[in-house]
CSV table of C-alpha atoms in Angstrom, one decimal:
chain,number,residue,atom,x,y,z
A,1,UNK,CA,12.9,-4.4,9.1
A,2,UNK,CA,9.9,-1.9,7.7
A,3,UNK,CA,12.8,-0.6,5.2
A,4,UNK,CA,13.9,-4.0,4.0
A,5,UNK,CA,10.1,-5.3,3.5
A,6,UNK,CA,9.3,-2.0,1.8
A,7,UNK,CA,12.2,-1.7,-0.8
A,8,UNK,CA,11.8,-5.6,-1.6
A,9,UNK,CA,7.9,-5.5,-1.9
A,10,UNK,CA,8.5,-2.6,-4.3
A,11,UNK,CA,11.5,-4.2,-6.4
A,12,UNK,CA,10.0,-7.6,-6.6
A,13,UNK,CA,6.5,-6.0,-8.2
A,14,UNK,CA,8.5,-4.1,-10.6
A,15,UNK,CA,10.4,-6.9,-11.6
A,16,UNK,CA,7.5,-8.9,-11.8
A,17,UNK,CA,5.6,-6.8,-14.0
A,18,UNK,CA,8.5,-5.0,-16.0
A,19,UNK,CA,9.1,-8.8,-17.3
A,20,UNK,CA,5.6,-9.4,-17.9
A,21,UNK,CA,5.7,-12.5,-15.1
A,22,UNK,CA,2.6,-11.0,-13.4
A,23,UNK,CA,-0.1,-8.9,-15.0
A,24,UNK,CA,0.3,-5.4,-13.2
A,25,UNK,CA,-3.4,-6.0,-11.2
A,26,UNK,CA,-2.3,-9.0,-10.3
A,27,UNK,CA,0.8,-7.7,-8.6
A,28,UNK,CA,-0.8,-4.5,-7.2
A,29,UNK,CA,-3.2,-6.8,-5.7
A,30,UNK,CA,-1.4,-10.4,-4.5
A,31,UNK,CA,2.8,-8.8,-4.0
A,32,UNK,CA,1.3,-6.4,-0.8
A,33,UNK,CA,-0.6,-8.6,0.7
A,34,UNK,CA,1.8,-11.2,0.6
A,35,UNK,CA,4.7,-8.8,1.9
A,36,UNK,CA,2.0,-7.9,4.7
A,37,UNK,CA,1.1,-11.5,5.9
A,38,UNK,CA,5.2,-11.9,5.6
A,39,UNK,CA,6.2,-8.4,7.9
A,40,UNK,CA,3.4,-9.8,10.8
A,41,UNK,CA,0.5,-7.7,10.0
A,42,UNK,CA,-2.2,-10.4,9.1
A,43,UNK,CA,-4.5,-9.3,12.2
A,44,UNK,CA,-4.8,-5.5,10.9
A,45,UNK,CA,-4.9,-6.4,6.7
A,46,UNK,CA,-8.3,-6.3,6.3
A,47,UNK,CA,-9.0,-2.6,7.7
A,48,UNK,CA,-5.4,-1.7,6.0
A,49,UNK,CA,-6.5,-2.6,2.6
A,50,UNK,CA,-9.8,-1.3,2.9
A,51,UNK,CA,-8.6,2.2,4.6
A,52,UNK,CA,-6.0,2.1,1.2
A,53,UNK,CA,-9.6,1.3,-1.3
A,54,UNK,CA,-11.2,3.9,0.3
A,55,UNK,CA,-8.8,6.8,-0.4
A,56,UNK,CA,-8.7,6.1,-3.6
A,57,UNK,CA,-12.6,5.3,-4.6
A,58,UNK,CA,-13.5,9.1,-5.9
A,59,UNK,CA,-10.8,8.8,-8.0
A,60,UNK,CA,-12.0,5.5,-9.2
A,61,UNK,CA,-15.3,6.9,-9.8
A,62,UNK,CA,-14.6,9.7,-11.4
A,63,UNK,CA,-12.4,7.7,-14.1
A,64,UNK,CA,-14.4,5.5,-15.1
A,65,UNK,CA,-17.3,8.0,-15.8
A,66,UNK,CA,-14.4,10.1,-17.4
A,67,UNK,CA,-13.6,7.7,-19.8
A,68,UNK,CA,-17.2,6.8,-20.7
A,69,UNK,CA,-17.6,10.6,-21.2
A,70,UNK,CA,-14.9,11.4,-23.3
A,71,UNK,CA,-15.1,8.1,-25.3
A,72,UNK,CA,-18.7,9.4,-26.0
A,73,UNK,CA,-17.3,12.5,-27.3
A,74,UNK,CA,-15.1,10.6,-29.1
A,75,UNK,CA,-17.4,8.4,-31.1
A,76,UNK,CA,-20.0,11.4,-31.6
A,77,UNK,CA,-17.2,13.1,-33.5
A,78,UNK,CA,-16.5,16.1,-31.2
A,79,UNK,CA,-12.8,16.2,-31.8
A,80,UNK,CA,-13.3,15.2,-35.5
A,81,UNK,CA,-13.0,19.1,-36.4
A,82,UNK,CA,-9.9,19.4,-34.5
A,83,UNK,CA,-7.8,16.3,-35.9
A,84,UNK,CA,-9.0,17.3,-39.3
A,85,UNK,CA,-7.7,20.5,-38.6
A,86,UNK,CA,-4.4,19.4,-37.1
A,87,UNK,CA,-4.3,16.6,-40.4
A,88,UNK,CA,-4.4,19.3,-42.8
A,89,UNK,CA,-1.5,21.1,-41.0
A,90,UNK,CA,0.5,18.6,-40.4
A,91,UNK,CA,-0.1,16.8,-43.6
A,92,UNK,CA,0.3,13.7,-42.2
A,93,UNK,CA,4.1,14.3,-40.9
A,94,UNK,CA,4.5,12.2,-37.9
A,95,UNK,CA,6.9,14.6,-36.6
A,96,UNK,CA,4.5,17.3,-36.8
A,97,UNK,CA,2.1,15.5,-35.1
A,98,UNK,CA,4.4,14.1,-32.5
A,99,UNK,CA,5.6,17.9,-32.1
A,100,UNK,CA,1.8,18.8,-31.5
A,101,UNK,CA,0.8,16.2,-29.0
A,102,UNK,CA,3.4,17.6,-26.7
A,103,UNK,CA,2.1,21.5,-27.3
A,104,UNK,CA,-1.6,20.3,-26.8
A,105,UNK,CA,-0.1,18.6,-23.7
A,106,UNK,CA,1.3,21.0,-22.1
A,107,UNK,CA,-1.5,24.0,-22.8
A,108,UNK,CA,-4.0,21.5,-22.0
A,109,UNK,CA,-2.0,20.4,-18.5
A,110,UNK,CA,-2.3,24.2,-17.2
A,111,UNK,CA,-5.5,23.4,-15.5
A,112,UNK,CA,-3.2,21.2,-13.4
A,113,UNK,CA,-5.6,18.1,-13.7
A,114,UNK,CA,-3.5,14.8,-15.4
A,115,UNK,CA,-6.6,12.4,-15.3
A,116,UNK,CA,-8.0,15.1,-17.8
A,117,UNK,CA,-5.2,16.2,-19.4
A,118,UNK,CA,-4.8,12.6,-20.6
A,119,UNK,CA,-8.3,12.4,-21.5
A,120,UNK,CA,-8.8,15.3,-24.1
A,121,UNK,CA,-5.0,15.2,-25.6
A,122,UNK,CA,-5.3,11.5,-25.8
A,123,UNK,CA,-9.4,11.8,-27.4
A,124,UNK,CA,-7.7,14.6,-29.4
A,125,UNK,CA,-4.8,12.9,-31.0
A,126,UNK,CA,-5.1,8.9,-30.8
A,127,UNK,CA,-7.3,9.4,-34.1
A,128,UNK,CA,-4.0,11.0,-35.9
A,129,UNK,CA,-1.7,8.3,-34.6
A,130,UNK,CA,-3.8,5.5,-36.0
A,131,UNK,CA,-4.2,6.9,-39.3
A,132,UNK,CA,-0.9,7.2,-39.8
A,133,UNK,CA,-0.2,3.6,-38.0
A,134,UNK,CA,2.1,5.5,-35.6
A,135,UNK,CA,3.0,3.4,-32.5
A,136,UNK,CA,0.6,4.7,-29.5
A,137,UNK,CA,3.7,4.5,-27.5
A,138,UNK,CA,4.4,7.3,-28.5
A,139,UNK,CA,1.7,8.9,-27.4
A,140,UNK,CA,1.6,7.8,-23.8
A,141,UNK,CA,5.1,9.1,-23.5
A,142,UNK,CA,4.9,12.5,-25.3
A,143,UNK,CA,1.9,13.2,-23.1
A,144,UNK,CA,3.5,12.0,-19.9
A,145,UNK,CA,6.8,14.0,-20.5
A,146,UNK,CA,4.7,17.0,-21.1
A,147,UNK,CA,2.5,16.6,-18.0
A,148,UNK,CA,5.5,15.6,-15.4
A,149,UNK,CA,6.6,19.1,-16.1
A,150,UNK,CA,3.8,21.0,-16.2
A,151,UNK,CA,2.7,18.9,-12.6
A,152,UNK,CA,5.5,21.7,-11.0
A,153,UNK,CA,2.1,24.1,-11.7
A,154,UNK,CA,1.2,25.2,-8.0
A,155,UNK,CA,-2.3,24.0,-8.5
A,156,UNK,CA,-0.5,20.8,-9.8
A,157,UNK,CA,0.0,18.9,-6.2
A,158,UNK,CA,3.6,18.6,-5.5
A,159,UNK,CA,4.5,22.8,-5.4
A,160,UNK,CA,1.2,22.9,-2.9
A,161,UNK,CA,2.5,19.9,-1.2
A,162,UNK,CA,6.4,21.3,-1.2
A,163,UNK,CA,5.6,25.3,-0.1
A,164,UNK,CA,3.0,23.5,2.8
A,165,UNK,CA,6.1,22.1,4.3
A,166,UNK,CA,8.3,24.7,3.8
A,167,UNK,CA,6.2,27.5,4.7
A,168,UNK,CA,6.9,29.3,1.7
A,169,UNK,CA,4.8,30.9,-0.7
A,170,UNK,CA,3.9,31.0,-4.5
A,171,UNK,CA,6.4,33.9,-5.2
A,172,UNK,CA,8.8,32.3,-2.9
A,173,UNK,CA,9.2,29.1,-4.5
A,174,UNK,CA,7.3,28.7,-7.9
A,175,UNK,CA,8.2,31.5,-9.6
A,176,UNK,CA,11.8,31.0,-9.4
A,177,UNK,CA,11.0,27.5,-10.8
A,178,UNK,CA,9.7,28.7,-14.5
A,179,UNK,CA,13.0,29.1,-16.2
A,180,UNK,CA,13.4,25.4,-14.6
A,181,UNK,CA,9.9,24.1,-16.4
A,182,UNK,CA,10.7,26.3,-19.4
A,183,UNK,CA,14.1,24.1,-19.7
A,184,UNK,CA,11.9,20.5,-19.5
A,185,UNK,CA,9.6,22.1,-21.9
A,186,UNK,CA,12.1,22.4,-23.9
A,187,UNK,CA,13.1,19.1,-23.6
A,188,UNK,CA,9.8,17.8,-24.0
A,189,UNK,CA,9.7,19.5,-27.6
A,190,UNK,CA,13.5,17.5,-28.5
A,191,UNK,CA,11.8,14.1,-27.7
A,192,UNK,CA,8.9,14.7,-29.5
A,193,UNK,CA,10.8,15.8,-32.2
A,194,UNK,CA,13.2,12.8,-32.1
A,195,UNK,CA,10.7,10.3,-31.6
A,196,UNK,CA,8.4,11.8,-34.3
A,197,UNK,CA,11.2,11.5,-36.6
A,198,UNK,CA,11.9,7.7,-35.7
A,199,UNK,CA,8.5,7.3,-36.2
A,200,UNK,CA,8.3,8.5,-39.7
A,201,UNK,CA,11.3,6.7,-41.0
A,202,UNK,CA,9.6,3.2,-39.6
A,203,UNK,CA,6.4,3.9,-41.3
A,204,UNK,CA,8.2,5.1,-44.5
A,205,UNK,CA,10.6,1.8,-44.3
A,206,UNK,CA,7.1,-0.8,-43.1
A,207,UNK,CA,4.9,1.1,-45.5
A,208,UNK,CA,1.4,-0.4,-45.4
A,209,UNK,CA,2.3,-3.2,-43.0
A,210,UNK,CA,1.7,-1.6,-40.2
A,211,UNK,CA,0.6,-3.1,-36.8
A,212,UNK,CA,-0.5,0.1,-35.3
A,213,UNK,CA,-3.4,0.9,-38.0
A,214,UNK,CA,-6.8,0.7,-37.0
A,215,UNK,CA,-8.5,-2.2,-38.9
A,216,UNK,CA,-12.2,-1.3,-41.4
A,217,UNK,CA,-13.9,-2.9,-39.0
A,218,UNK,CA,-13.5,-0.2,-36.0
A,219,UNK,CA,-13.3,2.5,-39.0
A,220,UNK,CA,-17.0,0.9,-39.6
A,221,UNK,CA,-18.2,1.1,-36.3
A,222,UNK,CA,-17.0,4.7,-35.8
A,223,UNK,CA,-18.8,6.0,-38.6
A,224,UNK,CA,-21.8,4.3,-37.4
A,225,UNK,CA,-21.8,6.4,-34.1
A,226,UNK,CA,-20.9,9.7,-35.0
A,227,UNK,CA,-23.0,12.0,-34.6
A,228,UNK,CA,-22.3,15.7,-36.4
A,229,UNK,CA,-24.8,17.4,-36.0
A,230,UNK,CA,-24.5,17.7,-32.2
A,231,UNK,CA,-20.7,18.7,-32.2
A,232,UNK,CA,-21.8,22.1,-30.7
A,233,UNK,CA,-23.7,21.0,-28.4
A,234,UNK,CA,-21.1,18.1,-27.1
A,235,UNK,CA,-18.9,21.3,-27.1
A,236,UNK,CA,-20.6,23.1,-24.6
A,237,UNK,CA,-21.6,20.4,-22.0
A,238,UNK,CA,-17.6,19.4,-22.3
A,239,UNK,CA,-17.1,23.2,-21.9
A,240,UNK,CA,-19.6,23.1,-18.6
A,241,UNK,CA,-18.1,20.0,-17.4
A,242,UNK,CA,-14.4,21.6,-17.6
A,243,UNK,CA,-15.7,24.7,-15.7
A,244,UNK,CA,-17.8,22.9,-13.6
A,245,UNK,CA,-14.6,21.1,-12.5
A,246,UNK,CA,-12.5,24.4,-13.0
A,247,UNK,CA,-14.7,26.2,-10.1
A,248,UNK,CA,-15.5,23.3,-7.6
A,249,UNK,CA,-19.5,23.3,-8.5
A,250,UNK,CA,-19.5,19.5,-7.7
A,251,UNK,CA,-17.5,17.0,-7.0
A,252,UNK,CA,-15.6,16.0,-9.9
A,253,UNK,CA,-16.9,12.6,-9.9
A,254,UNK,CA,-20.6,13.4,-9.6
A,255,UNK,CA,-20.0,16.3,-12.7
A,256,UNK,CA,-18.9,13.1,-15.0
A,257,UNK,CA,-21.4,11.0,-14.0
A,258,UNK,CA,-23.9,13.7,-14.5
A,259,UNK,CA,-22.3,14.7,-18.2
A,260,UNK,CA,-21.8,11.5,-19.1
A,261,UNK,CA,-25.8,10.4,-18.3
A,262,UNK,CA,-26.5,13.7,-20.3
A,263,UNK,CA,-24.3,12.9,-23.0
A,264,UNK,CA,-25.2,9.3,-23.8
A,265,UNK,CA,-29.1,10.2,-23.3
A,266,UNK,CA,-29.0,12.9,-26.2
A,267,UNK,CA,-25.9,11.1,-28.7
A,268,UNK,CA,-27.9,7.8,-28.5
A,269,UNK,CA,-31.4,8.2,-27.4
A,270,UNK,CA,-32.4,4.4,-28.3
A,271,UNK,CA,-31.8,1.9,-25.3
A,272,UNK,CA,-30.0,-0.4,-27.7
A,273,UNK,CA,-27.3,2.2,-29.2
A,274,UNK,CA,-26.6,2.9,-25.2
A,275,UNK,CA,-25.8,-0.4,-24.9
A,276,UNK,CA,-23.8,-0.7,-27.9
A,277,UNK,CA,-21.4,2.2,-27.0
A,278,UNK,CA,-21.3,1.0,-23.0
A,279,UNK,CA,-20.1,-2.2,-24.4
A,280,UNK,CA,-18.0,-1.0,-26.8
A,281,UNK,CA,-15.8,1.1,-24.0
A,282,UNK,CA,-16.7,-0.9,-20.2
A,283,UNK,CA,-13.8,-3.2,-21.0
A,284,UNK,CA,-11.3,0.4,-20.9
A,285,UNK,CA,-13.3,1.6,-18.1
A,286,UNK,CA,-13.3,-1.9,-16.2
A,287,UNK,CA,-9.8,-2.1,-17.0
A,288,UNK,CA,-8.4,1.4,-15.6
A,289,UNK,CA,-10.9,0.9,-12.6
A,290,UNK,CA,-9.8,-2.3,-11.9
A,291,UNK,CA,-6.0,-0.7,-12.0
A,292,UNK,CA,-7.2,1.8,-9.5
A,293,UNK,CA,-8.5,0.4,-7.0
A,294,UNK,CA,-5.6,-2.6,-7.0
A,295,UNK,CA,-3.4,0.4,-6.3
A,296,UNK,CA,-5.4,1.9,-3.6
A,297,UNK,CA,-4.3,-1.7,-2.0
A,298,UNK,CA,-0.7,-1.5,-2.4
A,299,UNK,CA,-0.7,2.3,-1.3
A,300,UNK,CA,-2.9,1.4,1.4
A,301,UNK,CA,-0.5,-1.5,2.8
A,302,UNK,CA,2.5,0.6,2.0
A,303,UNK,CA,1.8,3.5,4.4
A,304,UNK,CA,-1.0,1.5,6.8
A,305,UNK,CA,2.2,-0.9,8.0
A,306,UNK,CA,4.5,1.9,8.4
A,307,UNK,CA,6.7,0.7,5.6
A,308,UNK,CA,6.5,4.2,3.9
A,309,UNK,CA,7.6,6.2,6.9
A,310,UNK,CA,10.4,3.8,7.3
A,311,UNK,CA,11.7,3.8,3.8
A,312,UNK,CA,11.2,7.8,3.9
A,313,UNK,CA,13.7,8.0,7.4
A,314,UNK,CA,16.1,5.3,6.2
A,315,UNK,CA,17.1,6.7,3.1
A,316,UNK,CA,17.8,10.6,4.5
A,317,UNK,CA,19.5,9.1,7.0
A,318,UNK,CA,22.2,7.7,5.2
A,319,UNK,CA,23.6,11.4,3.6
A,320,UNK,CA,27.0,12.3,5.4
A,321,UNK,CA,27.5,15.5,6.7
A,322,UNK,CA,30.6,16.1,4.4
A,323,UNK,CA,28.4,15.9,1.5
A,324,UNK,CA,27.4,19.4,2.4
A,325,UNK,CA,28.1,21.7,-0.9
A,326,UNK,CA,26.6,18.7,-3.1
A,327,UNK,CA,23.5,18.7,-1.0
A,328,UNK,CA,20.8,20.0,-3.1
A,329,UNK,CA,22.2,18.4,-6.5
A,330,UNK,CA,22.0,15.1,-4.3
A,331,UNK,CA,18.1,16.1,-3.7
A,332,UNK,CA,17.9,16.9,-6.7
A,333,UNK,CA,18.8,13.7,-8.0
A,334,UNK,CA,17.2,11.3,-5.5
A,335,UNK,CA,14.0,12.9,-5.8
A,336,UNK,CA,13.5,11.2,-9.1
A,337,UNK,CA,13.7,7.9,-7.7
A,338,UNK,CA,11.9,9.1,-4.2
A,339,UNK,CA,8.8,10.5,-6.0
A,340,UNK,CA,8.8,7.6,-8.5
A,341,UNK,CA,8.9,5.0,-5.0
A,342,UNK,CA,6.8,6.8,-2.6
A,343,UNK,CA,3.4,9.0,-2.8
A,344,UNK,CA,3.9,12.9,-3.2
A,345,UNK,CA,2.2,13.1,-0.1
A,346,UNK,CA,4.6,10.7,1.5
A,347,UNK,CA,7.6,12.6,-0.1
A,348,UNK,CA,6.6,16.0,0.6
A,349,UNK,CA,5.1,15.5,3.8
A,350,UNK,CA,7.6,12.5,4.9
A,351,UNK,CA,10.7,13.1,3.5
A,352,UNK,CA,10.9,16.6,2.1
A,353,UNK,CA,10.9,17.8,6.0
A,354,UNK,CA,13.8,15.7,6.9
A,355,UNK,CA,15.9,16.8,4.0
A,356,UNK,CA,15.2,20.2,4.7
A,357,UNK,CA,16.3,20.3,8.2
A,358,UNK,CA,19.7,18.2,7.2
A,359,UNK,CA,19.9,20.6,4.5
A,360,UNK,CA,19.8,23.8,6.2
A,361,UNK,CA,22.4,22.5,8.7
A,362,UNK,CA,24.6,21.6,6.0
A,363,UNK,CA,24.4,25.3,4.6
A,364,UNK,CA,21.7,24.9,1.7
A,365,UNK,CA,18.5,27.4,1.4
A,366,UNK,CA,14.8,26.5,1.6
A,367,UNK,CA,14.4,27.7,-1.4
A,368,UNK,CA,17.5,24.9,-2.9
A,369,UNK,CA,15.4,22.3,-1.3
A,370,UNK,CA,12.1,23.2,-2.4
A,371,UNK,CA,13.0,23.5,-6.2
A,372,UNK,CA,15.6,20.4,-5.9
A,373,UNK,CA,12.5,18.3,-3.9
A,374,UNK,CA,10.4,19.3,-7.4
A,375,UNK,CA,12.9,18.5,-10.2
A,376,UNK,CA,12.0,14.3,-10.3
A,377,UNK,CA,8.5,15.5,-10.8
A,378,UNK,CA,9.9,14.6,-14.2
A,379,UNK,CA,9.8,10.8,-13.2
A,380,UNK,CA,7.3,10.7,-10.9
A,381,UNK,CA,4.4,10.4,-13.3
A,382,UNK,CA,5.4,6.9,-14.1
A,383,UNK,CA,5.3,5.4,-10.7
A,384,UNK,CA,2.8,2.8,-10.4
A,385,UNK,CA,1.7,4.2,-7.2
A,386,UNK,CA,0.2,7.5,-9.6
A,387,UNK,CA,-3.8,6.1,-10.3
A,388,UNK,CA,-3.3,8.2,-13.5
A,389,UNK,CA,-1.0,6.6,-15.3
A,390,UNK,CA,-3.3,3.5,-15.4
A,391,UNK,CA,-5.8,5.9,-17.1
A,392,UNK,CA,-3.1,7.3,-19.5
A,393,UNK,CA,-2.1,3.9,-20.7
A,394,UNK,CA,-5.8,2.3,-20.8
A,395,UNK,CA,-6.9,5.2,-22.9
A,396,UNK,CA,-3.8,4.9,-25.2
A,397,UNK,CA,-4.3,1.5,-25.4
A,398,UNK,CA,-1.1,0.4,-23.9
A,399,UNK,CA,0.7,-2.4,-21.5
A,400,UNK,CA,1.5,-0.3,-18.8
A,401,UNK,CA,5.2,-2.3,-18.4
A,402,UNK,CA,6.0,-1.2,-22.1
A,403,UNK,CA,5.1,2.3,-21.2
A,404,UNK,CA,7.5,2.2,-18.7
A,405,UNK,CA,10.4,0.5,-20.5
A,406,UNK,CA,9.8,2.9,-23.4
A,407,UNK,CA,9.3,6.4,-21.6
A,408,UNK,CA,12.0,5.7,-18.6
A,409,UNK,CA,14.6,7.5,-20.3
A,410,UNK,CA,12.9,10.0,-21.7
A,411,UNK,CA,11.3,11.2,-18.3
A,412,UNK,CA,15.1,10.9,-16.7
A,413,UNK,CA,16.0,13.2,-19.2
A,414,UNK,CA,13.2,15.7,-18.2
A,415,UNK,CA,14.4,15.6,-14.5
A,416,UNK,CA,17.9,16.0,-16.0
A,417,UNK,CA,17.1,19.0,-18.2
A,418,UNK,CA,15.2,20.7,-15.4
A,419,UNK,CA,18.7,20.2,-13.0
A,420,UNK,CA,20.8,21.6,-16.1
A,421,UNK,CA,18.0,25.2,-15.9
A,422,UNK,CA,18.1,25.6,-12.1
A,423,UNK,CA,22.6,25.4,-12.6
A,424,UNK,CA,22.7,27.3,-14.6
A,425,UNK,CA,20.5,30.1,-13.6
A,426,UNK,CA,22.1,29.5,-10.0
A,427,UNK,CA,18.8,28.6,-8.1
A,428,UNK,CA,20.5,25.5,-7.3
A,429,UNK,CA,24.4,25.9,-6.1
A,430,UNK,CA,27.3,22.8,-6.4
């Protein structure tokens, strides 16, 4: 019964907001609940949904002071040196710049943070892609591709989460998995390439009519708030605040709220310009923090009812025995839509431990399972149980249902590229 009311509470949201029927907060927030009151737990919702906000409030916090930061930065003209930089290389190729949002992404995502990885590549390069009137689509996928990859880092969350379980170690299980990333990076390259080059023949057949170009009036209000003479010292308190975060000084939220009081204070010492910029970006911040903490709800009644836990033993169970030899291809390939279903924590802490068992009986290695558990890392990222991905889309300006619909295949492709590199090197057998 906990299986059924799981997989329908999940299909009916995505359906709901994949055909725009229901604004995304909306569904986090009223399709749970409702499932909830329907599977009997109407006594227990309140401390269910609250448990759920709770868990996810730092993260809350600590985006919306992100993105007040880094839009501060933004308007002061800190990345200005760099996208004039990357504008004069590229000379205004979309491919080129498609091709260097995914390298920023992915040496950027080595810090194994996506809630910052999406704010500096998206600060960084959102400027290119509206002077050349490419679609910000674009964007949100290039930088998601790159970052479902690099998420296999063991600082990342799912390695830690996967070598926990199976009591293995760094050497053990990561390392064998870099000629596995190095194939998705390579994949991530091809779709920036392709879609950069779709991009350039659209703007080269719409010409100036161009929906995606930012209009004088923003291009007036960012000149008024730059702020060039203190682009070195933006520089180094976004230098403190990355190490700060680097080397656990402070909690990450607290380190944002302190840089970003520090940062508006010095950019716009008058009360009124504070007031402009806040109201200039609270509507992004709102927005994402609004996303987050709807999530937190349908997380929260997701594993608080015990639907998670049932989903996770349902759908292991249901692997014959005789499906032995195709065992880890068959994790491979379900951990895609697993991951993109369920919580990492409920996948590798839930699921990953029945798999392995069934899998070592049926003749597969720890080491199969633990890389095969980590190729749909390439989906995951897009799961609207990932608080990040709200970010990612608020900051790229985005619906989040189109960013699904138009990065779906692309991330499949990641988690398919990945399976091709661990064939053919032999880490995973068929």
């Amino acid at each position: 019964m906990l299986t059924i009311l799981g997989f329908s509470m999940i299909i009916v949201f995505m359906y709901l907001i994949m055909t725009k029927r229901l604004f995304p907060l909306t569904a986090l927030i009223l399709i749970p609940i409702l499932f909830a009151i329907f599977g009997g737990f109407t006594a227990d919702l309140g401390s269910i949904i609250m448990e759920g906000v709770k868990n996810i409030a730092p993260t809350g916090i600590m985006l919306i002071f992100g993105i007040l930061f880094f839009s501060i930065m933004i308007d002061a003209g800190l990345f200005d040196p760099l996208v004039n930089l990357i504008l004069k290389f590229v000379k205004g190729d979309p491919v080129k710049i498609a091709l260097g949002t995914a390298f920023l992404t992915v040496l950027v995502s080595l810090d194994g943070d996506g809630a910052t990885t999406y704010m500096i590549v998206v600060a960084a390069m959102l400027p290119l892609y509206k002077k050349l009137g490419m679609n910000p689509l674009v964007l949100s996928c290039i930088i998601m591709l790159g970052g479902g990859v690099m998420n296999i880092l063991p600082w990342g969350g799912p390695t830690a989460r996967a070598m926990t379980t199976l009591k293995m170690d760094a050497s053990e299980l990561f390392m064998p998995m870099i000629p596995v990333m190095a194939g998705g990076v390579l994949w991530v390259i091809f779709a920036a390439f392709w879609l950069g080059l779709r991009e350039k023949r659209r703007i080269a057949r719409e010409g100036d009519m161009n929906k995606h170009l930012i209009n004088e009036e923003e291009t007036v209000i960012e000149r008024e708030l730059k702020r060039p003479g203190l682009i070195w010292f933006n520089l180094l308190l976004t230098i403190l605040l990355l190490a700060s975060m680097m080397f656990d000084v402070l909690p990450l939220a607290v380190s944002f709220m302190i840089a970003f009081c520090i940062a508006l204070i010095i950019n716009y010492p008058k009360v009124d310009e504070q007031q402009k910029v806040l109201k200039l970006h609270a509507g992004n911040a709102l927005s994402v923090a609004s996303m987050i903490f709807a999530a937190g709800i349908f997380t929260g009644i997701l594993s608080g009812t015990g639907m998670m836990d049932a989903m996770a033993a349902s759908m292991i169970s249901v692997v014959p025995d005789t499906w032995g030899n195709a065992f880890p291809v068959l994790t491979a390939v379900s951990s895609a839509p697993l991951t993109f279903f369920l919580s990492n924590d409920a996948y590798y802490f839930g699921i990953l431990p029945l798999i392995t068992e069934t899998g070592l009986h049926l003749g597969a290695t720890k080491l199969e399972i633990g890389a095969a558990s980590l190729i749909g890392q390439g989906v995951h990222l897009l799961s609207p149980l990932v608080p990040s991905t709200y970010l990612l889309v608020g900051l790229a300006g985005v619906e989040f249902s189109d960013h699904v619909k138009f990065t779906i295949k692309w991330a499949l492709g990641s988690s398919l590229a990945m399976l091709i590199a661990a064939l053919l090197i032999g880490l995973i057998t068929f």
